[in-house]
């Protein structure tokens, strides 16, 4: 935490840049600093996104190999 701003629950866009693909997820649960706007994503949300990326990595590899 860089500032002492109050953290408020909300949602934010999660941007994933991977080799070969890019994902934008809307409305990901997050805590947002009311002072500086810094976003901290919910730990559970990040875990789900990591599983999603694992699946995507495998599918994208499959796709690229078939082209
Ligand atoms: Zn802040």
Short mmCIF file of C-alpha atoms and ligand atoms in Angstrom, two decimals:
data_model
loop_
_atom_site.label_atom_id
_atom_site.label_comp_id
_atom_site.label_asym_id
_atom_site.label_seq_id
_atom_site.Cartn_x
_atom_site.Cartn_y
_atom_site.Cartn_z
CA UNK A 1 0.00 0.00 0.00
CA UNK A 2 1.52 3.30 -1.09
CA UNK A 3 -1.04 5.71 0.30
CA UNK A 4 -3.45 5.62 3.23
CA UNK A 5 -6.56 5.86 1.07
CA UNK A 6 -9.68 3.94 2.03
CA UNK A 7 -10.13 0.69 0.10
CA UNK A 8 -13.63 0.22 -1.27
CA UNK A 9 -15.11 -2.92 -2.81
CA UNK A 10 -15.95 -2.76 -6.48
CA UNK A 11 -15.01 -4.26 -9.81
CA UNK A 12 -12.28 -3.53 -12.31
CA UNK A 13 -10.99 -4.68 -15.67
CA UNK A 14 -8.31 -7.37 -15.54
CA UNK A 15 -5.90 -7.26 -18.46
CA UNK A 16 -3.84 -10.32 -19.35
CA UNK A 17 -1.02 -10.15 -21.90
CA UNK A 18 0.22 -13.58 -22.87
CA UNK A 19 2.38 -14.86 -25.65
CA UNK A 20 -0.03 -15.26 -28.57
CA UNK A 21 -3.16 -13.86 -26.96
CA UNK A 22 -4.57 -11.07 -24.83
CA UNK A 23 -7.57 -11.15 -22.52
CA UNK A 24 -9.68 -8.36 -21.04
CA UNK A 25 -12.01 -9.42 -18.23
CA UNK A 26 -14.68 -6.93 -17.15
CA UNK A 27 -16.23 -6.71 -13.68
CA UNK A 28 -13.56 -8.64 -11.77
CA UNK A 29 -14.11 -8.24 -8.00
CA UNK A 30 -11.51 -5.86 -6.59
CA UNK A 31 -10.69 -3.36 -3.87
CA UNK A 32 -10.18 0.14 -5.17
CA UNK A 33 -8.37 2.91 -3.32
CA UNK A 34 -10.68 5.91 -2.96
CA UNK A 35 -7.66 8.22 -2.91
CA UNK A 36 -5.34 7.14 -5.74
CA UNK A 37 -7.50 4.66 -7.67
CA UNK A 38 -5.03 1.80 -7.19
CA UNK A 39 -6.73 -1.56 -7.78
CA UNK A 40 -6.18 -4.72 -5.73
CA UNK A 41 -7.92 -7.77 -7.12
CA UNK A 42 -9.60 -10.28 -4.85
CA UNK A 43 -7.34 -13.26 -4.16
CA UNK A 44 -10.11 -15.70 -5.13
CA UNK A 45 -10.67 -13.84 -8.41
CA UNK A 46 -6.95 -13.99 -9.22
CA UNK A 47 -6.92 -17.74 -8.55
CA UNK A 48 -9.84 -18.28 -10.94
CA UNK A 49 -8.13 -16.13 -13.58
CA UNK A 50 -4.91 -18.15 -13.19
CA UNK A 51 -6.84 -21.37 -13.87
CA UNK A 52 -8.51 -19.68 -16.84
CA UNK A 53 -5.12 -18.65 -18.23
CA UNK A 54 -3.79 -22.20 -17.75
CA UNK A 55 -6.67 -23.50 -19.88
CA UNK A 56 -6.20 -20.73 -22.44
CA UNK A 57 -2.46 -21.45 -22.73
CA UNK A 58 -3.19 -25.09 -23.57
CA UNK A 59 -5.94 -24.19 -26.09
CA UNK A 60 -3.87 -21.50 -27.77
CA UNK A 61 -0.93 -23.92 -28.13
CA UNK A 62 -3.33 -26.43 -29.68
CA UNK A 63 -4.69 -23.79 -32.05
CA UNK A 64 -1.33 -22.43 -33.13
CA UNK A 65 0.01 -25.92 -33.81
CA UNK A 66 -2.91 -26.76 -36.10
CA UNK A 67 -2.55 -23.59 -38.23
ZN1 LIG B 1 -4.14 4.74 -2.66
#
